[in-house]
Amino acid sequence: MFSLATGIYQSYFAPPKISILIVGLDTSGKTALLERVKVTNFSSRLHHASSHNDKCVLGAVAGANMDDDTFKRGARPARLPPPLPPKKATESRHRVDQVLAEEDEQTKSIHDRPQTNNERDDLLQGIPPPPLCGLDNSQGTNGTPGGPADTTQSTINTTQSKTRDSQRPPLPPQPGLSKPRDQAPAPITSTPSKRSSFIQLLRCPSPQRYSSSALGEEEEEYYSDAIHASAVAAIATSAQKQPQQDQQQQEVEEWNTDYLNDYYINYQDGEEFDVKVSNGKKSKMFPLERIRPTLGQNLAKVEIGGCKCSLFDLSGAEKMRPLWERYYRDTDAVIFVVDSSDHSFSNLQQSRHEFRKLCQNEVMKRRIERGLPIMIFANKLDVAYGEYDKGVERANEADRRRQVSWNADEEDAFVGGKQQERSHKNGENEEDCVSSRAIDFSDLLRFFDIASFQLMDGNGPEMGAGTAVESVQYNGNGESNNHHYNHNFNRRSVCAKGNVFLFGGSAKTGEGVKAAFEYLVAQSKKYHLAMHSQ
Ligand SMILES: Nc1nc2c(ncn2[C@@H]2O[C@H](COP(=O)(O)OP(=O)(O)OP(=O)(O)O)[C@@H](O)[C@H]2O)c(=O)[nH]1
Ligand SMILES: [Mg+2]
């Protein structure tokens, strides 16, 4: 009777404890995202998405709505990123087409080389089991180590884990216990050996003082825009494949950036997103430039929408990726972070490969079938916005030099199709005017096999970067919409169920982070409760 009452309480009244796994390639910004989440002011109740109709196929949530209601709640999705200039966009599309077409060969390529059992076991031997909250303690498939078993690092319930524990050096101290509060995380001076690097659990890099309140004025220094300099430099090295001339011409003619008006008109420069304010003081995010590559895992505990969430940020380094699967068993949601500003297409390909591998993992496959939500988070959108702003600035400057006035309506066309043409006239370097991003946002959706996409906006169809398949029945107000996009993202899909979706945003500025996490937690809560009521 007592256990029945406890069960009912746990199922219906106690705040759910949700474990969220953050994975993705190295430097995609996972730790930055974790740090951003720590200073984000999440709603105590989830207002949207949780009421979302399950029958609706939800592929990707890729846009933003500036409607007052969403804005007041603060959970404002990121603005739709500006598309690449036509030439780059064509290149991006061709490359994605090529990758999708050559997929079979790619699975045999060097990145896909399956590790032999011996290699993998050897790798996993030296790694302590992750301290996730356990749903069950059973062993993994194929002799791989069992899933996380306990909330504490010291209690490991599986026999196999115990055996490995006795061979392992002692764990480093718990995060935050022995380190002085003000001390920055130690820089990595040398490359650790393969074995010893795995047994290091790096502490969460954020000293307490950054997640507690700090003066607002100090915040400024952490938001530099140095990213543009590196972006321009990166262009020089990126391989340029010349598309057909006539096709290019066609692209230019079709180019239209009108939809950006909806976003940029409302954009306020220097706007801060969802920063925690308590007692009149802003929480300060741990400085991005001080975040070191993660070797083990970082953990953050935050309350989102009334759920107690444990976020596990794992290392994305190639050697550490086999670790990910040890967390799959006990996670209630997965965030796969992608660097949307990446100028290397091969990095994106690798990212895609890892994502597919994750979805095809036996444990994960079963969980996805049962509704485990997986969010691809297209990070670093601030780079895309920055490039657009830079383009406009440069365009204005060029016109000032030529003493020709032109109105704001011309702006978008200028930054898009006409930009290169004008810059040529002015003797400017063409490369200065194009984006360094290797992939267009719309291609990103296709690239990651998102079955359909949806814009959280009543204006949806105009803003769709492509084209579509499914009817979409949701907008930013939580009302039902029914748009039929004319898209082609249904070539294949990692998940027909629609619980794989995409959000965009920026860990650096915070844009889109709150909306993405609240949406994910709403989905994850449903999944968690369903799993526990079985
Ligand atoms: N412009 C921009 N830079 C970002 C953003 N997020 C992260 N970065 C930068 O990207 C780099 C990598 O960030 P990390 O958070 O360490 O990446 P990670 O995915 O945790 O990498 P590993 O721990 O090695 O797996 C850092 O230099 C960050 O400053 C973002 O939203 N915008
Ligand atoms: Mg990291």
Coordinates of C-alpha atoms and ligand atoms in Angstrom, one line a residue:
M1 CA 0.0 0.0 0.0
F2 CA 2.8 2.3 1.0
S3 CA 4.8 1.5 -2.1
L4 CA 1.7 2.1 -4.2
A5 CA 1.2 5.5 -2.6
T6 CA 4.9 6.3 -3.1
G7 CA 4.7 5.2 -6.7
I8 CA 1.6 7.4 -7.4
Y9 CA 3.4 10.3 -5.7
Q10 CA 6.5 9.8 -7.8
S11 CA 4.6 9.4 -10.9
Y12 CA 2.2 12.3 -10.6
F13 CA 3.3 14.7 -8.0
A14 CA 7.0 14.7 -7.4
P15 CA 9.0 16.8 -9.7
P16 CA 10.4 14.5 -12.4
K17 CA 14.2 14.0 -12.3
I18 CA 15.4 14.1 -15.9
S19 CA 18.8 13.3 -17.2
I20 CA 19.8 15.0 -20.4
L21 CA 22.8 14.0 -22.4
I22 CA 24.8 16.6 -24.4
V23 CA 26.9 15.2 -27.1
G24 CA 28.4 16.3 -30.4
L25 CA 31.8 16.8 -32.0
D26 CA 34.5 18.6 -30.2
T27 CA 34.4 22.5 -30.3
S28 CA 30.7 22.4 -31.3
G29 CA 30.0 24.3 -28.1
K30 CA 28.6 21.7 -25.7
T31 CA 30.3 23.1 -22.6
A32 CA 29.5 26.6 -23.7
L33 CA 25.8 25.6 -23.9
L34 CA 26.0 24.0 -20.5
E35 CA 27.4 27.2 -19.1
R36 CA 24.7 29.2 -20.8
V37 CA 22.0 27.0 -19.4
K38 CA 23.3 27.7 -15.9
V39 CA 22.6 31.4 -16.2
T40 CA 19.4 31.1 -18.1
N41 CA 16.2 32.0 -16.4
F42 CA 13.9 29.1 -17.2
S43 CA 10.2 29.2 -16.7
S44 CA 9.0 27.3 -13.6
R45 CA 6.1 25.9 -15.7
L46 CA 6.2 24.9 -19.3
H47 CA 3.9 27.0 -21.4
H48 CA 4.2 25.5 -24.7
A49 CA 5.1 22.3 -26.6
S50 CA 3.9 20.1 -23.7
S51 CA 0.4 20.6 -25.0
H52 CA 1.5 19.8 -28.5
N53 CA -0.6 17.3 -30.4
D54 CA 1.3 14.0 -30.6
K55 CA -0.1 13.1 -33.9
C56 CA 1.6 16.1 -35.6
V57 CA 4.8 15.1 -37.2
L58 CA 7.4 17.3 -35.7
G59 CA 10.6 17.4 -37.6
A60 CA 12.4 20.5 -36.8
V61 CA 11.7 23.7 -35.1
A62 CA 13.8 26.0 -37.0
G63 CA 12.5 29.5 -36.8
A64 CA 11.4 32.2 -34.6
N65 CA 8.3 34.1 -33.9
M66 CA 8.5 37.6 -32.5
D67 CA 4.9 37.6 -31.3
D68 CA 4.4 39.4 -28.0
D69 CA 3.2 36.4 -26.1
T70 CA 6.2 34.3 -26.8
F71 CA 8.4 37.3 -26.2
K72 CA 6.9 38.0 -22.8
R73 CA 7.4 34.5 -21.7
G74 CA 11.0 34.8 -22.7
A75 CA 11.1 31.5 -24.5
R76 CA 11.8 33.0 -27.8
P77 CA 13.3 30.7 -30.4
A78 CA 16.3 31.9 -32.3
R79 CA 15.7 34.0 -35.4
L80 CA 15.9 32.2 -38.6
P81 CA 19.5 32.5 -39.7
P82 CA 20.2 34.4 -42.9
P83 CA 20.8 32.1 -45.9
L84 CA 24.1 31.9 -47.5
P85 CA 24.8 34.2 -50.5
P86 CA 23.7 32.4 -53.7
K87 CA 27.1 31.1 -54.8
K88 CA 27.8 29.6 -51.4
A89 CA 24.3 28.3 -51.1
T90 CA 24.6 26.5 -54.3
E91 CA 27.9 25.0 -53.2
S92 CA 26.3 23.9 -49.9
R93 CA 23.4 22.3 -51.7
H94 CA 25.6 20.5 -54.1
R95 CA 27.9 19.2 -51.4
V96 CA 25.0 17.9 -49.4
D97 CA 23.4 16.3 -52.4
Q98 CA 26.7 14.6 -53.1
V99 CA 27.1 13.3 -49.6
L100 CA 23.6 11.9 -49.6
A101 CA 24.2 10.3 -52.9
E102 CA 27.5 8.8 -51.9
E103 CA 26.2 7.6 -48.6
D104 CA 26.8 4.0 -49.1
E105 CA 30.5 4.5 -50.0
Q106 CA 30.8 6.8 -47.1
T107 CA 29.8 4.2 -44.6
K108 CA 32.9 2.3 -45.6
S109 CA 35.2 5.3 -45.4
I110 CA 37.8 5.8 -42.7
H111 CA 35.5 7.6 -40.3
D112 CA 33.2 4.7 -40.3
R113 CA 35.9 2.1 -39.6
P114 CA 34.3 0.0 -36.9
Q115 CA 36.4 -0.5 -33.9
T116 CA 37.1 -4.1 -33.2
N117 CA 35.7 -5.5 -30.0
N118 CA 39.2 -5.6 -28.5
E119 CA 40.0 -2.1 -29.3
R120 CA 36.8 -0.8 -27.9
D121 CA 36.9 -2.9 -24.8
D122 CA 40.4 -1.7 -24.2
L123 CA 39.3 1.8 -24.5
L124 CA 36.4 1.4 -22.2
Q125 CA 38.3 -0.5 -19.6
G126 CA 40.0 2.6 -18.3
I127 CA 36.9 4.7 -18.1
P128 CA 34.9 5.1 -14.9
P129 CA 31.2 4.6 -15.3
P130 CA 29.2 7.8 -15.6
P131 CA 27.4 8.9 -12.5
L132 CA 24.0 9.3 -14.0
C133 CA 20.8 8.7 -12.1
G134 CA 20.0 5.1 -13.0
L135 CA 16.8 3.8 -14.2
D136 CA 18.1 0.3 -14.3
N137 CA 21.4 -1.3 -13.6
S138 CA 21.4 -3.9 -16.3
Q139 CA 24.4 -4.7 -18.5
G140 CA 24.8 -3.3 -21.9
T141 CA 24.5 -5.4 -25.0
N142 CA 27.4 -7.3 -26.5
G143 CA 29.4 -7.3 -23.4
T144 CA 29.7 -3.6 -23.3
P145 CA 29.7 -2.1 -19.8
G146 CA 26.4 -1.6 -18.1
G147 CA 24.6 1.7 -18.0
P148 CA 25.0 4.3 -15.3
A149 CA 23.9 3.0 -12.1
D150 CA 23.8 5.5 -9.3
T151 CA 23.7 9.1 -8.5
T152 CA 27.0 9.0 -6.7
Q153 CA 30.3 8.3 -8.4
S154 CA 31.4 5.9 -5.7
T155 CA 28.5 3.4 -5.9
I156 CA 28.7 1.2 -8.9
N157 CA 26.2 -1.7 -8.9
T158 CA 27.3 -3.8 -11.8
T159 CA 29.7 -6.7 -11.2
Q160 CA 31.6 -5.8 -14.3
S161 CA 32.0 -2.3 -13.2
K162 CA 33.3 -3.4 -9.8
T163 CA 36.0 -5.5 -11.4
R164 CA 37.1 -2.6 -13.5
D165 CA 37.0 -0.3 -10.6
S166 CA 39.6 -2.3 -8.7
Q167 CA 42.0 -1.9 -11.6
R168 CA 41.4 1.8 -11.9
P169 CA 43.3 4.6 -10.1
P170 CA 41.3 6.6 -7.6
L171 CA 38.8 9.1 -9.0
P172 CA 39.8 12.8 -8.9
P173 CA 38.0 14.9 -6.2
Q174 CA 34.4 15.8 -6.7
P175 CA 33.9 18.9 -8.8
G176 CA 34.0 22.1 -6.8
L177 CA 35.0 20.5 -3.5
S178 CA 38.7 21.0 -3.3
K179 CA 39.4 23.7 -5.8
P180 CA 39.5 27.3 -4.5
R181 CA 36.4 29.2 -5.7
D182 CA 38.3 31.7 -7.6
Q183 CA 40.7 29.4 -9.3
A184 CA 40.3 29.0 -13.1
P185 CA 40.3 25.5 -14.5
A186 CA 43.9 24.4 -15.1
P187 CA 44.9 24.8 -18.7
I188 CA 45.9 21.6 -20.5
T189 CA 49.6 21.9 -20.9
S190 CA 50.4 18.6 -22.6
T191 CA 48.4 15.9 -24.4
P192 CA 47.5 13.3 -21.8
S193 CA 48.2 9.7 -22.6
K194 CA 45.3 7.7 -24.1
R195 CA 44.6 5.8 -20.9
S196 CA 45.1 8.5 -18.3
S197 CA 43.1 11.1 -20.1
F198 CA 40.1 8.8 -19.9
I199 CA 40.2 8.4 -16.2
Q200 CA 40.2 12.1 -15.6
L201 CA 36.8 13.5 -14.8
L202 CA 37.2 17.2 -15.4
R203 CA 35.4 19.4 -13.1
C204 CA 32.8 21.7 -14.3
P205 CA 34.8 24.7 -15.5
S206 CA 32.6 27.3 -14.0
P207 CA 33.8 28.6 -10.7
Q208 CA 31.0 29.5 -8.3
R209 CA 31.5 33.2 -8.7
Y210 CA 30.4 33.1 -12.3
S211 CA 27.1 31.3 -11.8
S212 CA 26.3 33.5 -8.8
S213 CA 25.4 37.1 -9.2
A214 CA 27.8 39.6 -10.6
L215 CA 27.6 43.1 -11.7
G216 CA 26.0 43.6 -15.1
E217 CA 28.6 46.0 -16.4
E218 CA 31.3 43.4 -16.2
E219 CA 29.4 41.3 -18.6
E220 CA 30.3 43.4 -21.6
E221 CA 33.9 42.2 -21.9
Y222 CA 32.8 38.6 -22.6
Y223 CA 30.9 39.4 -25.7
S224 CA 33.5 40.4 -28.2
D225 CA 32.8 40.0 -31.9
A226 CA 36.3 38.7 -32.8
I227 CA 34.5 35.8 -34.5
H228 CA 34.3 37.8 -37.7
A229 CA 38.0 38.1 -38.1
S230 CA 38.5 34.4 -37.9
A231 CA 35.5 33.8 -40.2
V232 CA 37.0 36.0 -43.0
A233 CA 40.4 34.4 -42.5
A234 CA 38.8 30.9 -42.9
I235 CA 37.4 31.8 -46.3
A236 CA 40.9 31.8 -47.8
T237 CA 41.4 28.2 -47.0
S238 CA 38.1 26.8 -47.9
A239 CA 37.9 24.9 -51.1
Q240 CA 35.7 26.5 -53.7
K241 CA 33.9 24.3 -56.2
Q242 CA 32.7 26.3 -59.2
P243 CA 29.1 25.6 -59.9
Q244 CA 27.8 25.8 -63.4
Q245 CA 27.5 29.4 -64.7
D246 CA 23.9 29.2 -65.9
Q247 CA 22.8 27.5 -62.7
Q248 CA 24.4 30.3 -60.7
Q249 CA 22.5 32.8 -62.7
Q250 CA 19.3 30.9 -61.9
E251 CA 20.2 30.9 -58.2
V252 CA 20.8 34.6 -58.2
E253 CA 17.5 35.3 -59.9
E254 CA 15.7 33.1 -57.4
W255 CA 17.4 34.6 -54.5
N256 CA 15.1 36.3 -52.1
T257 CA 15.8 37.4 -48.6
D258 CA 12.6 39.2 -48.0
Y259 CA 11.7 37.0 -45.1
L260 CA 14.6 38.3 -43.1
N261 CA 12.7 41.6 -42.7
D262 CA 10.5 39.9 -40.1
Y263 CA 13.6 39.1 -38.1
Y264 CA 15.8 42.0 -38.4
I265 CA 13.3 44.7 -38.0
N266 CA 12.7 43.4 -34.5
Y267 CA 16.2 42.8 -33.7
Q268 CA 17.7 45.0 -31.1
D269 CA 21.4 45.3 -31.1
G270 CA 23.1 44.0 -28.0
E271 CA 20.0 42.4 -26.8
E272 CA 20.5 39.9 -24.0
F273 CA 18.7 36.7 -23.9
D274 CA 17.3 35.1 -20.8
V275 CA 20.0 36.1 -18.3
K276 CA 19.2 35.3 -14.7
V277 CA 18.6 38.3 -12.6
S278 CA 18.3 37.9 -8.8
N279 CA 18.3 40.7 -6.3
G280 CA 18.9 43.2 -9.1
K281 CA 22.1 41.5 -10.2
K282 CA 22.7 39.6 -13.3
S283 CA 24.2 36.1 -13.3
K284 CA 27.4 36.1 -15.3
M285 CA 28.2 33.4 -17.7
F286 CA 31.5 31.7 -17.4
P287 CA 33.7 33.4 -20.0
L288 CA 33.7 31.4 -23.3
E289 CA 37.4 31.9 -23.9
R290 CA 38.2 30.2 -20.6
I291 CA 36.3 27.0 -21.4
R292 CA 38.8 24.2 -22.0
P293 CA 38.2 21.1 -24.1
T294 CA 36.3 18.6 -22.0
L295 CA 38.1 15.3 -21.2
G296 CA 35.5 13.5 -19.2
Q297 CA 32.2 15.1 -18.4
N298 CA 30.7 18.2 -17.0
L299 CA 27.5 18.1 -15.0
A300 CA 25.0 20.8 -14.3
K301 CA 21.8 20.6 -12.3
V302 CA 19.1 23.0 -13.2
E303 CA 15.4 23.3 -12.8
I304 CA 13.6 23.7 -16.0
G305 CA 9.8 23.9 -16.2
G306 CA 9.4 22.3 -12.7
C307 CA 11.7 19.3 -13.6
K308 CA 15.0 18.7 -11.9
C309 CA 17.3 18.2 -14.8
S310 CA 20.8 16.8 -14.7
L311 CA 22.7 17.8 -17.8
F312 CA 25.7 15.7 -18.7
D313 CA 28.1 17.3 -21.2
L314 CA 30.5 14.8 -22.6
S315 CA 33.7 15.2 -24.5
G316 CA 33.4 15.3 -28.3
A317 CA 37.0 14.3 -28.9
E318 CA 37.2 11.4 -31.3
K319 CA 38.8 9.1 -28.8
M320 CA 36.2 9.9 -26.2
R321 CA 33.1 9.3 -28.4
P322 CA 32.9 5.6 -27.5
L323 CA 32.0 6.8 -24.0
W324 CA 28.7 8.3 -25.2
E325 CA 27.0 5.0 -25.4
R326 CA 27.5 4.3 -21.8
Y327 CA 25.0 7.0 -21.0
Y328 CA 22.3 6.0 -23.5
R329 CA 20.6 3.6 -21.2
D330 CA 19.6 6.1 -18.5
T331 CA 19.0 9.3 -20.4
D332 CA 15.7 10.9 -20.9
A333 CA 16.7 13.2 -23.7
V334 CA 19.7 13.8 -25.9
I335 CA 21.1 17.0 -27.3
F336 CA 23.3 16.7 -30.2
V337 CA 25.2 19.9 -30.7
V338 CA 26.3 20.9 -34.2
D339 CA 28.5 23.9 -35.1
S340 CA 26.3 25.5 -37.7
S341 CA 29.1 28.0 -38.5
D342 CA 31.6 25.4 -39.3
H343 CA 33.6 26.3 -42.4
S344 CA 34.8 22.7 -42.9
F345 CA 32.3 20.5 -44.7
S346 CA 34.2 17.4 -43.6
N347 CA 33.6 18.3 -40.0
L348 CA 29.9 18.5 -40.7
Q349 CA 30.1 15.1 -42.4
Q350 CA 31.8 13.7 -39.4
S351 CA 29.1 15.2 -37.2
R352 CA 26.4 13.7 -39.3
H353 CA 28.2 10.3 -39.1
E354 CA 28.3 10.5 -35.3
F355 CA 24.7 11.5 -35.2
R356 CA 23.6 8.6 -37.3
K357 CA 25.7 6.2 -35.3
L358 CA 24.0 7.5 -32.1
C359 CA 20.6 6.9 -33.6
Q360 CA 21.5 3.5 -34.8
N361 CA 22.9 2.3 -31.5
E362 CA 20.8 -0.7 -30.4
V363 CA 19.9 0.8 -27.0
M364 CA 19.2 4.2 -28.5
K365 CA 17.1 2.8 -31.3
R366 CA 14.8 1.1 -28.8
R367 CA 14.5 4.3 -26.8
I368 CA 13.8 6.5 -29.8
E369 CA 11.1 4.0 -30.7
R370 CA 9.5 4.6 -27.3
G371 CA 9.7 8.4 -27.8
L372 CA 13.0 9.5 -26.4
P373 CA 13.4 13.1 -27.6
I374 CA 16.6 14.0 -29.5
M375 CA 17.3 17.5 -30.2
I376 CA 19.9 18.6 -32.7
F377 CA 21.0 22.0 -31.5
A378 CA 22.5 24.1 -34.4
N379 CA 24.8 26.2 -32.3
K380 CA 26.8 29.4 -33.1
L381 CA 24.0 31.0 -35.0
D382 CA 25.4 34.3 -33.8
V383 CA 28.1 33.9 -36.5
A384 CA 25.5 33.8 -39.2
Y385 CA 23.7 36.9 -37.8
G386 CA 27.1 38.6 -37.5
E387 CA 28.0 37.9 -41.1
Y388 CA 24.8 39.3 -42.2
D389 CA 25.3 42.5 -40.1
K390 CA 28.8 42.8 -41.4
G391 CA 27.5 42.4 -45.0
V392 CA 25.1 45.2 -44.5
E393 CA 27.7 47.4 -42.9
R394 CA 30.1 46.8 -45.8
A395 CA 27.3 47.5 -48.3
N396 CA 26.5 50.8 -46.6
E397 CA 30.2 51.7 -46.5
A398 CA 30.6 50.9 -50.2
D399 CA 27.6 53.0 -51.1
R400 CA 28.9 55.9 -49.0
R401 CA 32.1 55.7 -50.9
R402 CA 30.3 55.9 -54.2
Q403 CA 28.0 58.6 -52.8
V404 CA 25.0 56.7 -53.9
S405 CA 22.0 56.6 -51.6
W406 CA 19.8 53.6 -51.5
N407 CA 17.0 52.7 -49.2
A408 CA 16.6 50.0 -46.7
D409 CA 14.5 47.8 -49.0
E410 CA 17.5 47.2 -51.1
E411 CA 19.5 45.9 -48.2
D412 CA 18.6 42.3 -48.4
A413 CA 19.1 42.0 -52.1
F414 CA 22.4 43.7 -51.7
V415 CA 23.6 41.4 -49.0
G416 CA 22.4 38.4 -51.0
G417 CA 22.7 38.3 -54.8
K418 CA 23.9 41.7 -55.6
Q419 CA 26.6 41.9 -53.0
Q420 CA 29.3 40.2 -55.0
E421 CA 28.4 42.1 -58.1
R422 CA 28.7 45.4 -56.4
S423 CA 31.8 44.6 -54.6
H424 CA 33.4 43.7 -57.9
K425 CA 32.5 47.1 -59.2
N426 CA 34.2 48.6 -56.2
G427 CA 37.3 46.6 -56.7
E428 CA 36.7 44.8 -53.4
N429 CA 37.8 41.3 -52.8
E430 CA 34.9 39.0 -53.5
E431 CA 35.9 36.7 -50.6
D432 CA 35.3 39.5 -48.1
C433 CA 31.7 39.5 -49.0
V434 CA 30.8 35.8 -48.7
S435 CA 30.1 33.8 -45.7
S436 CA 32.6 31.4 -44.3
R437 CA 29.9 28.9 -43.3
A438 CA 30.1 25.7 -45.2
I439 CA 26.4 24.8 -45.0
D440 CA 23.2 26.6 -45.4
F441 CA 20.7 26.2 -42.6
S442 CA 18.1 24.6 -44.8
D443 CA 20.7 22.1 -46.0
L444 CA 21.6 21.4 -42.4
L445 CA 18.1 20.1 -41.9
R446 CA 18.4 17.8 -44.9
F447 CA 21.9 16.8 -44.0
F448 CA 20.8 15.5 -40.7
D449 CA 17.9 13.6 -42.2
I450 CA 15.2 15.6 -40.5
A451 CA 12.0 14.3 -41.9
S452 CA 10.1 17.5 -42.0
F453 CA 10.6 20.9 -40.6
Q454 CA 8.4 23.3 -38.9
L455 CA 8.7 27.0 -38.2
M456 CA 7.3 28.2 -34.9
D457 CA 5.6 30.9 -36.7
G458 CA 2.2 31.6 -38.2
N459 CA 4.0 33.0 -41.3
G460 CA 5.7 29.6 -41.8
P461 CA 5.6 28.9 -45.5
E462 CA 7.2 32.1 -46.6
M463 CA 10.1 31.5 -44.3
G464 CA 10.7 27.9 -45.1
A465 CA 14.1 27.5 -46.4
G466 CA 12.9 24.8 -48.7
T467 CA 10.0 23.0 -49.3
A468 CA 8.0 20.0 -47.3
V469 CA 6.1 17.1 -46.8
E470 CA 4.3 17.0 -43.6
S471 CA 1.5 19.1 -42.5
V472 CA 2.6 21.2 -39.6
Q473 CA 0.1 21.8 -36.9
Y474 CA 1.8 24.1 -34.4
N475 CA 2.8 27.6 -34.1
G476 CA 4.4 29.9 -31.5
N477 CA 1.1 30.5 -29.8
G478 CA 0.5 26.9 -29.2
E479 CA -2.4 27.0 -31.7
S480 CA -2.9 24.7 -34.5
N481 CA -1.8 25.6 -37.9
N482 CA -1.9 23.5 -41.0
H483 CA 0.8 24.4 -43.5
H484 CA 1.7 22.1 -46.3
Y485 CA 5.2 22.9 -47.3
N486 CA 6.5 21.9 -50.5
H487 CA 9.7 20.3 -49.4
N488 CA 12.0 17.4 -50.1
F489 CA 13.4 16.6 -46.7
N490 CA 11.7 13.2 -46.6
R491 CA 14.4 11.4 -48.5
R492 CA 15.1 9.4 -45.5
S493 CA 14.7 9.9 -41.8
V494 CA 16.4 8.8 -38.7
C495 CA 13.2 8.7 -37.0
A496 CA 9.8 8.4 -38.4
K497 CA 8.2 9.2 -35.1
G498 CA 9.1 12.8 -35.1
N499 CA 10.8 13.0 -31.8
V500 CA 14.0 14.0 -33.5
F501 CA 13.9 17.7 -34.0
L502 CA 16.1 20.7 -34.5
F503 CA 16.5 24.0 -32.8
G504 CA 19.0 26.7 -33.6
G505 CA 20.6 29.2 -31.2
S506 CA 23.8 30.5 -29.8
A507 CA 25.5 29.5 -26.5
K508 CA 27.4 32.7 -26.8
T509 CA 24.6 35.2 -26.8
G510 CA 22.0 32.9 -25.4
E511 CA 19.6 33.4 -28.2
G512 CA 17.2 30.4 -28.7
V513 CA 18.6 28.5 -25.7
K514 CA 15.7 28.9 -23.4
A515 CA 13.1 28.0 -26.0
A516 CA 15.1 24.9 -27.1
F517 CA 15.6 23.6 -23.6
E518 CA 12.1 24.2 -22.5
Y519 CA 10.8 22.4 -25.5
L520 CA 13.1 19.5 -25.0
V521 CA 12.3 19.2 -21.3
A522 CA 8.5 19.2 -22.1
Q523 CA 9.1 16.3 -24.5
S524 CA 11.4 14.6 -22.2
K525 CA 9.1 14.8 -19.3
K526 CA 6.4 13.0 -21.3
Y527 CA 8.9 10.3 -22.2
H528 CA 10.1 10.0 -18.6
L529 CA 6.6 9.7 -17.1
A530 CA 5.6 7.2 -19.8
M531 CA 8.7 5.1 -19.1
H532 CA 8.1 5.1 -15.3
S533 CA 4.4 4.3 -15.5
Q534 CA 5.1 1.1 -17.4
Ligands
LIG1 N1 30.6 32.3 -31.8 C1 30.3 31.3 -30.9 N2 31.3 30.6 -30.4 C2 31.0 29.6 -29.6 C3 29.6 29.3 -29.3 N3 29.6 28.2 -28.4 C4 30.9 27.9 -28.2 N4 31.7 28.7 -29.0 C5 33.2 28.5 -29.0 O1 33.5 27.3 -29.5 C6 34.7 26.8 -28.9 C7 34.4 25.4 -28.4 O2 33.5 25.4 -27.3 P1 33.3 24.3 -26.2 O3 32.1 24.6 -25.4 O4 34.6 24.1 -25.5 O5 33.1 23.0 -27.2 P2 32.8 21.5 -26.7 O6 31.7 21.0 -27.7 O7 32.4 21.5 -25.3 O8 34.2 20.8 -27.1 P3 34.8 19.5 -26.4 O9 34.7 19.7 -24.9 O10 36.2 19.4 -26.8 O11 34.0 18.3 -26.8 C8 35.1 27.8 -27.8 O12 36.1 28.5 -28.4 C9 33.8 28.6 -27.7 O13 34.2 29.9 -27.3 C10 28.6 30.1 -29.8 O14 27.4 30.0 -29.6 N5 29.0 31.1 -30.7
MG2 MG 33.3 20.6 -23.7

